[in-house]
XYZ file of C-alpha atoms in Angstrom:
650
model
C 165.694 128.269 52.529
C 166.132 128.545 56.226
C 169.116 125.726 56.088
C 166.326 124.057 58.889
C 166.386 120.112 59.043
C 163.071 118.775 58.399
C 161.753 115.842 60.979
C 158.631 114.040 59.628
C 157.096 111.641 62.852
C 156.210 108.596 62.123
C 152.897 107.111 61.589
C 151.153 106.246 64.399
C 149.223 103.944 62.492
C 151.626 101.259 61.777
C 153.089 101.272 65.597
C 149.480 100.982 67.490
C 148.570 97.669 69.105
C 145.073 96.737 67.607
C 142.299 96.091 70.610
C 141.490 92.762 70.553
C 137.813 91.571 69.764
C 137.659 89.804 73.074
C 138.766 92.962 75.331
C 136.422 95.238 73.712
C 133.936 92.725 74.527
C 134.889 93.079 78.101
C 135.038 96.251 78.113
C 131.808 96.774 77.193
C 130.151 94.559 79.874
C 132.160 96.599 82.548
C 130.466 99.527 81.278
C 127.031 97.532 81.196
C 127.537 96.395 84.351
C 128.780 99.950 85.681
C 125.686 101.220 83.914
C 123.592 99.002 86.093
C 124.674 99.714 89.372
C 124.225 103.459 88.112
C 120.956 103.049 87.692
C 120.255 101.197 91.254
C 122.045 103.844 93.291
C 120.191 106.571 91.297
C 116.290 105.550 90.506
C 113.869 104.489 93.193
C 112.542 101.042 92.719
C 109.742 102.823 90.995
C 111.681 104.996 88.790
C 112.023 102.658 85.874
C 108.275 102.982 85.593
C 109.040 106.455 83.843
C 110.578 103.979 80.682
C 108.969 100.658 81.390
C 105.015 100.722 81.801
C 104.420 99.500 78.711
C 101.997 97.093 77.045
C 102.882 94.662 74.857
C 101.383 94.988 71.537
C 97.572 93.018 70.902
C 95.394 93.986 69.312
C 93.866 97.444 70.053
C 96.592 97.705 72.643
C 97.130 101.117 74.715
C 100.812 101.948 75.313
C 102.693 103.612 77.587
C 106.936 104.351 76.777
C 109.010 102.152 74.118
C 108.022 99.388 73.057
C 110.074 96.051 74.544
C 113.040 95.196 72.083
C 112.293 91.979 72.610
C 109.378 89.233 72.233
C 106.770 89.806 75.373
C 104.023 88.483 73.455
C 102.206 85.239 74.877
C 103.470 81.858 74.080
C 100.988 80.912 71.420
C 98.066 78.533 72.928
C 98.982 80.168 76.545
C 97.564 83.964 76.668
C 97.067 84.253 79.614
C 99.985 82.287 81.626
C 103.157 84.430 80.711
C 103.518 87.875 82.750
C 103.796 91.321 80.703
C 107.678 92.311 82.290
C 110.128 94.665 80.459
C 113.118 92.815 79.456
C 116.602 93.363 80.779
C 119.988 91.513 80.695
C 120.280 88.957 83.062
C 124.148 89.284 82.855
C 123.336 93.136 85.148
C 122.048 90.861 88.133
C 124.929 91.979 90.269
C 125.777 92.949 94.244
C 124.492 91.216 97.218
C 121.378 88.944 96.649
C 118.887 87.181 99.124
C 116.847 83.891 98.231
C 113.441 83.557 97.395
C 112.785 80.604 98.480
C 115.173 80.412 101.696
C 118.814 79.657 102.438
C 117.671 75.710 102.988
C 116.795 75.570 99.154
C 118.061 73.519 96.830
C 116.435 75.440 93.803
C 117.660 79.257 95.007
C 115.981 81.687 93.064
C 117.930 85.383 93.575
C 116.330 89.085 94.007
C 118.879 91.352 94.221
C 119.093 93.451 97.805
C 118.305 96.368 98.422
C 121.596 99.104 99.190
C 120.736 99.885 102.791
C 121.709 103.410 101.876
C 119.275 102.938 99.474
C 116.496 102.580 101.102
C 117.154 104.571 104.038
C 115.978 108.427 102.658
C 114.421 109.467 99.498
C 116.118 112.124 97.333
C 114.240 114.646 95.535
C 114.466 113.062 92.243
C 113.584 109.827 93.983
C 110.363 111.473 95.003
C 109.573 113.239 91.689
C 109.781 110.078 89.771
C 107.598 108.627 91.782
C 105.144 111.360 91.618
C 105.606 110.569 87.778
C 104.927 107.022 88.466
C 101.648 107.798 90.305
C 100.226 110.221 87.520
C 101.085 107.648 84.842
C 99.448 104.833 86.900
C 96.534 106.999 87.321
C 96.101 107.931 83.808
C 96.432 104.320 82.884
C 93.689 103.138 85.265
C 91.407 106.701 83.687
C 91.580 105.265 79.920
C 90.861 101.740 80.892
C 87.559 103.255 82.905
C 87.226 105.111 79.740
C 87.382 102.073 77.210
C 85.259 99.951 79.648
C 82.436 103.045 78.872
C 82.627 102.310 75.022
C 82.427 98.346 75.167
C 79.881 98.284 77.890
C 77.742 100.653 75.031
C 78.422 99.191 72.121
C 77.402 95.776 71.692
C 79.429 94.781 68.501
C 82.463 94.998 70.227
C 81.592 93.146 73.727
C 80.251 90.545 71.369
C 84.297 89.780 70.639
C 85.053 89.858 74.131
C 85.410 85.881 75.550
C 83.206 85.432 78.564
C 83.446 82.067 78.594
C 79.792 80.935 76.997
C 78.593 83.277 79.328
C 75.982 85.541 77.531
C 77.212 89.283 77.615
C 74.046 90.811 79.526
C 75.114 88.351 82.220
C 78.503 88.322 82.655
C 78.685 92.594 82.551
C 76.212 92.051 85.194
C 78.532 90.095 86.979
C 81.578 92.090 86.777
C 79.485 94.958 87.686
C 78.470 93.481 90.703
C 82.413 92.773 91.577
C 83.387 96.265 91.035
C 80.781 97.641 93.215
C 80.849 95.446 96.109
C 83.563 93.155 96.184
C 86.384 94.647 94.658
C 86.570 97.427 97.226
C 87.003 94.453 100.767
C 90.824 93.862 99.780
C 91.551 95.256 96.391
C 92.624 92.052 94.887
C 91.686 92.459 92.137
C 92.977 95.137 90.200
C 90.626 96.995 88.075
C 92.845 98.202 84.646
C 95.282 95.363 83.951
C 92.483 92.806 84.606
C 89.664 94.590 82.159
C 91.983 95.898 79.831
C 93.378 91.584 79.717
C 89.750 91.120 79.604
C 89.069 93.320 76.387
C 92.659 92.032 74.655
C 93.544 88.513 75.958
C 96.242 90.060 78.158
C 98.081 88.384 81.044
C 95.979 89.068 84.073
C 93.214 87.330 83.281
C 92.207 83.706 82.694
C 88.766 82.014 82.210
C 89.908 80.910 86.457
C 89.793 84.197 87.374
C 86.771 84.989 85.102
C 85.033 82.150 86.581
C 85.468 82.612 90.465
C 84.293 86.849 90.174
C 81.399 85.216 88.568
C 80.479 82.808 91.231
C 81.352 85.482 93.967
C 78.943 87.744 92.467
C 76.260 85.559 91.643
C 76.078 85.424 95.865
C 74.626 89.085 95.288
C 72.230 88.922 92.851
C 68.641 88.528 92.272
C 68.736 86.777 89.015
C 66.702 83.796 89.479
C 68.325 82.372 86.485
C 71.940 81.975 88.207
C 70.169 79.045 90.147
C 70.994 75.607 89.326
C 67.414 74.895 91.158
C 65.022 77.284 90.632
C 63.682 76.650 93.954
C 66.541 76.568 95.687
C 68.717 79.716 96.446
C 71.970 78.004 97.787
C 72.374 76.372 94.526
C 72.917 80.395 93.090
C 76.393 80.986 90.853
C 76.782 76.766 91.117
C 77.659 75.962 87.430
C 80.134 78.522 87.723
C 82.091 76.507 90.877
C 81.624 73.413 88.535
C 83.270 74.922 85.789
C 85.898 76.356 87.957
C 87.043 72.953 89.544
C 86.949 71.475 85.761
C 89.200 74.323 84.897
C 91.400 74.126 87.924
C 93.553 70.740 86.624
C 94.916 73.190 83.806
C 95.943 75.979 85.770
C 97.248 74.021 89.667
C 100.764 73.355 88.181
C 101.664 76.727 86.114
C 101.430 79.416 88.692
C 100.531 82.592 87.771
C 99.165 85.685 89.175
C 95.427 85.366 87.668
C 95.468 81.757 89.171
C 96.481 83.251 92.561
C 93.305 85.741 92.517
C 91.292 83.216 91.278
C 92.013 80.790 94.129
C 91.697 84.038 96.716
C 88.095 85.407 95.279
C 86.792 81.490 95.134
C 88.269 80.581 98.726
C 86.840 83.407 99.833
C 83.132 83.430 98.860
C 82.727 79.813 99.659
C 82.715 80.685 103.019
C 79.275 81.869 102.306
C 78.427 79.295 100.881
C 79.204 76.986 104.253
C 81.889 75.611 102.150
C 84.263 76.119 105.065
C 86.945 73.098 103.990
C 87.258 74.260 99.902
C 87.677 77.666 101.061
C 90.425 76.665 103.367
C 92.319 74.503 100.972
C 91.549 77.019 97.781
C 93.054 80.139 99.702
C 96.095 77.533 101.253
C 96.663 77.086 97.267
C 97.175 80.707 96.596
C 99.479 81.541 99.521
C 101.652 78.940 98.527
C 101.721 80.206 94.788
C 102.359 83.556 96.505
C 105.475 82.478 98.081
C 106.472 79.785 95.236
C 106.097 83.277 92.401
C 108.175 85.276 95.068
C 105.296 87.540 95.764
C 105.716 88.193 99.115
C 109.504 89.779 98.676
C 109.903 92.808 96.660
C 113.043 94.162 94.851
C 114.013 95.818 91.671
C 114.671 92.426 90.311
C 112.733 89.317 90.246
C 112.186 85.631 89.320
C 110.361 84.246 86.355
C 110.938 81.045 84.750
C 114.746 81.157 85.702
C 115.346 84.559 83.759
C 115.800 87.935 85.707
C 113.837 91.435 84.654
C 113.321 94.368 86.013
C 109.529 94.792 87.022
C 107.485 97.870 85.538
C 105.831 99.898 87.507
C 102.742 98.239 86.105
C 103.690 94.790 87.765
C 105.073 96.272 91.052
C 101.199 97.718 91.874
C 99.610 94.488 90.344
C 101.836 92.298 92.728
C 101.639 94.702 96.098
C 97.893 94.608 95.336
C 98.070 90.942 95.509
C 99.911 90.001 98.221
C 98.409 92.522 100.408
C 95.136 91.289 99.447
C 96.038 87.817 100.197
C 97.176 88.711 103.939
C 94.268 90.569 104.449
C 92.190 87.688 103.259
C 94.032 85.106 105.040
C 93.919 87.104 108.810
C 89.978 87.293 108.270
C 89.275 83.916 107.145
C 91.440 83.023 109.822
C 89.321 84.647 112.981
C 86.182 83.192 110.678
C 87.600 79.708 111.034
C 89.536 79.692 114.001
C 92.670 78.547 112.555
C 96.584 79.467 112.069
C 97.005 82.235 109.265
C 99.043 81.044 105.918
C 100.991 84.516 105.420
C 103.170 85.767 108.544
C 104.163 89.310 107.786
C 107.854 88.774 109.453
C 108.699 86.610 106.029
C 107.856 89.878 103.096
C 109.037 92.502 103.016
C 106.076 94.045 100.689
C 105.641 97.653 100.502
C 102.230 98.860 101.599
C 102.525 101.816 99.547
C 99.927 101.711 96.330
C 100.814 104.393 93.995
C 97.898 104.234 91.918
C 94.753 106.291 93.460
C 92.761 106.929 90.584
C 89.545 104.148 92.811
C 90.081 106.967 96.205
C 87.641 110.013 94.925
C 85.683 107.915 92.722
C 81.795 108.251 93.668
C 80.434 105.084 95.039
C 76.762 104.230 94.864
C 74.938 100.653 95.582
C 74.718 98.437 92.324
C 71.317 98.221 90.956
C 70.510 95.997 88.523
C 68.890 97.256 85.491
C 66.864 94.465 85.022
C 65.191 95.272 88.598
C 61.714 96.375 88.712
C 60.892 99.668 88.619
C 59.798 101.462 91.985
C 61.182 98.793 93.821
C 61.771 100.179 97.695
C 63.471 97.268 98.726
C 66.546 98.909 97.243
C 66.709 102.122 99.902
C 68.228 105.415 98.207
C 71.707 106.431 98.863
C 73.524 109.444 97.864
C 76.839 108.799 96.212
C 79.790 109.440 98.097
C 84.000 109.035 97.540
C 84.752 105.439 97.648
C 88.263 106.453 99.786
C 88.769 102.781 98.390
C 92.667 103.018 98.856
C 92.708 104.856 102.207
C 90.345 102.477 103.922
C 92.079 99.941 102.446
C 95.269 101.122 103.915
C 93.184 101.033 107.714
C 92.222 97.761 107.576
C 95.816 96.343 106.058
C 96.719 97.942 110.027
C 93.998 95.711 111.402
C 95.303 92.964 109.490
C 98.737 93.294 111.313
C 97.318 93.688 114.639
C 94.986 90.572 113.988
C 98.096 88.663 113.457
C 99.461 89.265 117.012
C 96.214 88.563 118.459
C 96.094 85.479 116.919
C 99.524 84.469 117.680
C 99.239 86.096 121.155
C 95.939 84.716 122.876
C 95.194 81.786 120.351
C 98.154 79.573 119.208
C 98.586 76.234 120.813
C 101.618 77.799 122.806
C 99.599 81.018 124.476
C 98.188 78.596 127.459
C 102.168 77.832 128.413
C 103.045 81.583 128.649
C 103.324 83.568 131.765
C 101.062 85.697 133.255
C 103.533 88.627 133.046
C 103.998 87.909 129.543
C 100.258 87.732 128.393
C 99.306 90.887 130.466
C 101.835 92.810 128.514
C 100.561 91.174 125.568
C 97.197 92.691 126.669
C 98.543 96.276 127.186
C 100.584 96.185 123.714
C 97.390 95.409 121.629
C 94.764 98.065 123.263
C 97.605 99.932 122.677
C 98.150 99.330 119.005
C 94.317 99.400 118.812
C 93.599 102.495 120.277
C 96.504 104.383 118.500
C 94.806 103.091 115.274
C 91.205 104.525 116.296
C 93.298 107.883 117.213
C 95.020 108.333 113.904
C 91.705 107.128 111.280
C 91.780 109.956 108.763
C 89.653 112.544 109.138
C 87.923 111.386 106.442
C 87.180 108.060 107.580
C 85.561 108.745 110.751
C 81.800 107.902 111.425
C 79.450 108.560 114.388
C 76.471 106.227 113.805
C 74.330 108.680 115.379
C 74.952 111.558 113.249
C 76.861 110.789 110.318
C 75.509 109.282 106.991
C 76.202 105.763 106.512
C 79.506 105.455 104.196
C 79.701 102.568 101.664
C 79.677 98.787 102.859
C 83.558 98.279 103.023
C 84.149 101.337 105.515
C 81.507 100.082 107.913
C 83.078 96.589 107.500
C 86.502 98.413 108.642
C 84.793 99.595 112.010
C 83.067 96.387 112.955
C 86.091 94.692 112.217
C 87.930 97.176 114.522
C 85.422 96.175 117.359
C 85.492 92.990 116.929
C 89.413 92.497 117.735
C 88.525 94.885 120.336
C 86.657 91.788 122.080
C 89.259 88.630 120.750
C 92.053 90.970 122.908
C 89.577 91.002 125.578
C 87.703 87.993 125.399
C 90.456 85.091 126.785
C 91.053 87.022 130.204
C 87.215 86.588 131.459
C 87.055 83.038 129.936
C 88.461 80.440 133.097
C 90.393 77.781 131.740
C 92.137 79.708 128.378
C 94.968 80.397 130.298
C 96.788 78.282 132.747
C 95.936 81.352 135.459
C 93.655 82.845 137.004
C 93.372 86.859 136.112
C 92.803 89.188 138.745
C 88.841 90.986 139.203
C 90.672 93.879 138.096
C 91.744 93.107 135.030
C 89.102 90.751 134.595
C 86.451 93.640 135.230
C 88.059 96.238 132.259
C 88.086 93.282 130.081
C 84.390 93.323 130.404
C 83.880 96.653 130.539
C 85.308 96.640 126.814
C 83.958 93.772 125.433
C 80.382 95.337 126.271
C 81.358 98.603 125.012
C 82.691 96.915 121.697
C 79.205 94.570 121.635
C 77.103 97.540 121.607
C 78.892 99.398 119.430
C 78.711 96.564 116.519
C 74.936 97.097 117.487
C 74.781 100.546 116.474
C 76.402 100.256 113.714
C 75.105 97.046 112.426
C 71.993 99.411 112.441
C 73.148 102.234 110.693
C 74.074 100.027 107.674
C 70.864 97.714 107.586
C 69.148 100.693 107.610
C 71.221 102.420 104.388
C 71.832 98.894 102.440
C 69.727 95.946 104.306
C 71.745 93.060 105.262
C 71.321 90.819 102.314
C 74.320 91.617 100.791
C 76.343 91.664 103.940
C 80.366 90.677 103.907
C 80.935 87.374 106.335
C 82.919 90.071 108.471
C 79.618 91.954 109.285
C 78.315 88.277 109.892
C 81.419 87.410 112.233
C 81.192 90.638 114.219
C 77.665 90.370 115.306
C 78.356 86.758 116.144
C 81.215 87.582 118.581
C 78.971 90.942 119.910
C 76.426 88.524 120.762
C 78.272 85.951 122.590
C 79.770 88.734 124.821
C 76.348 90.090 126.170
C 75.039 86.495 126.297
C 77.829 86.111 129.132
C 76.281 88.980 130.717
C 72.556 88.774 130.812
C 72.764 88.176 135.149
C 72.835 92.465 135.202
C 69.478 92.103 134.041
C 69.824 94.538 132.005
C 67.016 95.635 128.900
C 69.738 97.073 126.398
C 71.709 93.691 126.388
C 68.520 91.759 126.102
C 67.284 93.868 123.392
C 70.883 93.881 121.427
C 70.549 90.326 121.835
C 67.450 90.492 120.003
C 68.486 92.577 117.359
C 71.233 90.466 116.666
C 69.372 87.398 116.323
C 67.137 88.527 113.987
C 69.877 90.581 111.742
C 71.747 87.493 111.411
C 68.121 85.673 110.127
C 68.227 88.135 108.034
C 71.945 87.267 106.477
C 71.613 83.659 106.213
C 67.926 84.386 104.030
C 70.393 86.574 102.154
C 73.815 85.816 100.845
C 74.960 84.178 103.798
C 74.127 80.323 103.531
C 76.895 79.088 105.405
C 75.322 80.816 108.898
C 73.567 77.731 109.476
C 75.716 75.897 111.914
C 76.703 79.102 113.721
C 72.855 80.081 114.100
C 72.155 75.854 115.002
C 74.702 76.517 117.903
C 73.619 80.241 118.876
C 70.377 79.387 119.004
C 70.843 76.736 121.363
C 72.999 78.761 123.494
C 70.216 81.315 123.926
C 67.735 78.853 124.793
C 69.687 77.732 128.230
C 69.635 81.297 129.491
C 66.728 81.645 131.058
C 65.895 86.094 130.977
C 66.844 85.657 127.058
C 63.877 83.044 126.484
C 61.647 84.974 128.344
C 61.952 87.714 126.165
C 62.979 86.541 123.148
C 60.754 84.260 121.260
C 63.218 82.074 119.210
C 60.793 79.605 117.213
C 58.854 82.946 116.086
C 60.473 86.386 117.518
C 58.841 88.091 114.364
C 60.076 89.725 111.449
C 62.590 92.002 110.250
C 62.958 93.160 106.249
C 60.346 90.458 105.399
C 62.227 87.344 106.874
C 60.779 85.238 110.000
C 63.278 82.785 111.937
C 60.835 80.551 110.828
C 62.052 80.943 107.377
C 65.323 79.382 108.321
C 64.989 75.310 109.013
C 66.817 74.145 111.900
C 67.476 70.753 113.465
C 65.440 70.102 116.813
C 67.680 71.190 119.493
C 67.657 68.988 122.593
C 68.856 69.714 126.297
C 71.891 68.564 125.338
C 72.954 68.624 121.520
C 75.746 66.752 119.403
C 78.457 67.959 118.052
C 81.459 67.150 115.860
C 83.868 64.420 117.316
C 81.225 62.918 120.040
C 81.544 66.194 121.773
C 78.417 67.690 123.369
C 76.931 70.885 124.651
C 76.357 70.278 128.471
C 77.121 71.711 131.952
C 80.649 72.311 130.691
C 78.687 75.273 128.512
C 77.289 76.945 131.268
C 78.628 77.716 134.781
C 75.421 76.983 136.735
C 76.746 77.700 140.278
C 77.222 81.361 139.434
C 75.752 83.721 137.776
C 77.947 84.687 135.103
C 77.422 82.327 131.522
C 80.736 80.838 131.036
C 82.112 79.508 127.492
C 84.551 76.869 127.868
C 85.684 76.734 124.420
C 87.184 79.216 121.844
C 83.313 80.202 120.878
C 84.372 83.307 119.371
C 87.923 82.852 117.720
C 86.506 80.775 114.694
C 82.526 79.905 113.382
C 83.274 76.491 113.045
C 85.711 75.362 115.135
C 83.028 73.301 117.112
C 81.264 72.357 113.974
């Protein structure tokens, strides 16, 4: 009508070129991979815990988020050997990556690295995820305490529960014991994911694990019936080290974390046991599983069986937890033994940060055994107080790194070969790190033996231990002969000034806790420290003075009282003590040492020792002579490395 031309376009359909199948592919795996590096640059390394702590489904199973799109559960006849980890594409592994197992590898096993912008401030949404982390973690570890309520009261359903032939009265005893006492020196063991595996066959726990808390706590109890030999109480929690080396050959050559703990808690109570060798090579085991399972570095990405997955926040706390405990473990046993630590802290790079606090307020009182008489008084009343598991914890993690420079400081093989200059500042840096450690204690965790109430065992463990590297810093610069100088009176006299100071201390506050707990139960640290506080004021008997003579005294007779208890492997370091003491003239005047008396029931008599000649025997066709004692002056003189190791002479 308009006389307009009409112009139709043509169809875009028939001129489009049709995506091929193979670029849409790649397409999408730039946008996964995009995705991915998203994600790093955007959530802390705990963030994904807001979408990943999960628990893969068993039966009666608590969960946390969505469930894993993929199969988590257990290889069937292995429940316990495969680790709970949220899936993720292994094709998003991108960016700069460091080894596992080092450059010199020939099996390389990648973590991804961390952005050094990454890690160098937190953003606000960095730190509110990780807030959410915490109050998930925390509500986790509340319904686990929770469930453990119901089972522990209701007999039907522990009856399920797989102790290992171990009758339920008995092994809840057991694990009770653990929580109370033992749980609380390094936190290795980590209370929800190992109970709630426990109660549902999970991951963290194996009939290993189940079987080295039991033998650890057997140590502490008073159940005549955990005695191979009724009449003898060193053979106490021995079936369960017999089934633990039958069970050993099925767990040595598939690493796992439970195996790891297992070797730890076993390595470490046979020290008490004078089992000095098995705990060496046990705890050796698990430091190498540590490094072999990548343990010791930490990234959003790691290792397992040749397939990359992003950790939960679940696994992140398990495996801090672990290796943590592990160093810890491995600086102390070191100082016990007086050898080289396993775990140097220059090859992790493990956060010390634990994100779950639900243990910190918890109220801590001593264990008592319902079986126990009634009206017994050998069990003295204590109040309950906060644990502050996870702050004193954090302390003596501090200790642990300043034990390490001690060690590698004043007792490597190399420490006799450095310079004067060089050890004095050595010297300076570690009363340094020391006393900016006593300076900055939390409020919290300060205690005045003369005042305060006694807190729970594992804080009074953190102070002795405190002293006690107090006098190893000390210690080699008033021996003659540990270094290939001669230190000057000066330096020589503030060394002892310090090492007395530190003795006494341990004295008071080796009081304080036999006095609110008895020594019976005592950790091999409280052992070690009163060991090394005696030593020191043997040296120093010539002032003639009544306190050292007395603390001397004291100490004698509390460490009676530790062998009659738990501590069975004091026997060689009491042989070689007691020997010591009976050269010194002023101490055998006033100190009776075939029958000095009593203290909490126990005589010295009760503990047998070999006759002890003029000059004894030792290991290696070494003996105990003049080279002992400095007999043309006044001061006692130890030639050796008495202190730095119980059995290094044995």
């Amino acid at each position: 009508m308009k006389n307009q031309d009409c112009e139709y376009p043509k169809d875009g359909r028939t001129a489009v070129v049709r995506a091929k199948k193979e670029d849409i592919r790649s397409l999408q795996k730039q946008v996964e991979e995009l995705k991915a590096q998203i994600r790093g640059r955007t959530t802390a390394e705990d963030a994904s815990s807001t979408d990943d702590i999960h628990r893969c489904e068993t039966s009666d199973h608590i969960e946390f988020g969505p469930r894993c799109p993929r199969d988590c559960t257990p290889a069937a006849g292995r429940p316990n050997e495969v680790s709970r980890l949220p899936c993720a594409d292994p094709s998003s592994l991108e960016g700069r990556q460091i080894q596992v197992y080092g450059a010199t590898s020939l099996l390389p096993s990648y973590l991804e690295a961390p952005l050094a912008n990454f890690q160098s401030k937190e953003t606000d949404e960095d730190a509110f995820l990780k807030n959410v982390t915490r109050d998930r973690l925390i509500a986790f570890s509340a319904i686990i305490k929770q469930k453990e309520t119901i089972i522990y009261s209701t007999p039907n359903i522990a009856a399920n529960i797989d102790f290992d032939g171990v009758p339920v009265d008995m092994a809840m005893h057991l694990l009770e014991l653990h929580w109370n006492r033992l749980h609380f020196m390094y936190l290795l063991t980590y209370r929800p994911v190992i109970m709630d595996s426990l109660f549902n066959s999970g991951p963290y726990m194996n009939k290993l694990l189940l079987n080295a808390i039991y033998l650890q706590s057997s140590l502490y109890s008073d159940r005549l019936s955990l005695r191979s030999d009724p009449d003898d109480s060193q053979t106490m929690g021995m079936s369960f080290y017999e089934r633990f080396k039958s069970l050993l050959i099925h767990y040595v050559d598939k690493p796992t974390l439970p195996t790891v703990v297992a070797l730890l808690t076993c390595g470490a109570c046979l020290l008490q046991y004078g089992k000095q060798s098995a705990s060496w090579v046990y705890c050796g085991m698990a430091y190498r599983m540590i490094v072999d399972l990548g343990y010791h570095l930490e990234d959003q990405r790691c290792s397992q069986s040749g397939e990359h997955a992003k950790l939960s926040a679940l696994d992140k706390e398990v495996r801090r937890r672990v290796y943590w405990g592990a160093y810890a473990t491995d600086k102390f046993q070191s100082l016990y033994l007086g050898r080289p630590p396993g775990l140097q802290q220059c090859y992790s790079n493990v956060p010390r940060d634990f994100l779950d606090s639900y243990e910190e307020l918890e109220e801590w009182r001593p264990y008592i055994d319902p079986r126990a008489r009634l009206g017994d008084t050998s069990v003295p009343v204590y109040p309950g107080r906060p644990s502050y598991a996870v702050s004193t914890f954090q302390c003596l993690l501090q200790l642990s790194v300043i034990t390490e420079t001690i060690v590698n400081a004043f007792y490597s093989t190399n420490d006799a070969k450095a310079s004067e200059h060089i050890l004095v500042q050595s010297r300076q840096s570690v009363k340094a790190q020391l006393d900016r450690w006593r300076e900055t204690l939390p409020g919290h965790l300060l205690f005045n033996p003369d005042t305060d109430e006694t807190p729970p065992p594992h804080q009074m463990t953190l102070y002795t231990t405190y002293w006690t590297l107090v006098i190893l810093a000390e210690q080699p610069f008033l021996r003659r002969g540990h270094f290939e100088f001669t230190p000057i009176p000066e330096l020589q006299y503030e060394s002892k000034k310090r090492c007395i100071e530190a003795s006494l201390e341990i004295r008071n506050l080796i009081a304080a806790y036999k006095k609110a707990f008895s020594l019976r139960r005592a950790q091999y640290g409280i052992s070690y420290a009163m060991y090394g506080a005696v030593l020191v004021l043997l040296q120093h008997t010539d002032q003639d003075c009544e306190e050292y003579t007395e603390a001397i005294r004291f100490f004698w007779l509390a460490l009676l009282e530790c062998q009659n208890g738990c501590g069975h492997g004091l026997k060689g370091p009491l042989r070689l003590l007691k020997s010591l003491m009976r050269r010194i003239e002023k101490v055998v005047q006033r100190i009776d040492l075939d029958c000095p008396g009593t203290t909490g029931g126990l005589a010295s008599s009760d503990v047998q020792f070999e006759p002890t000649p003029a000059t004894e025997t030792l290991g290696q066709g070494e003996t105990w002579g003049a080279s002992w004692l400095n007999l043309e002056t006044e001061d006692l003189f130890f030639a050796d490395d008495t202190i730095f190791g119980f059995f290094a002479q044995e």
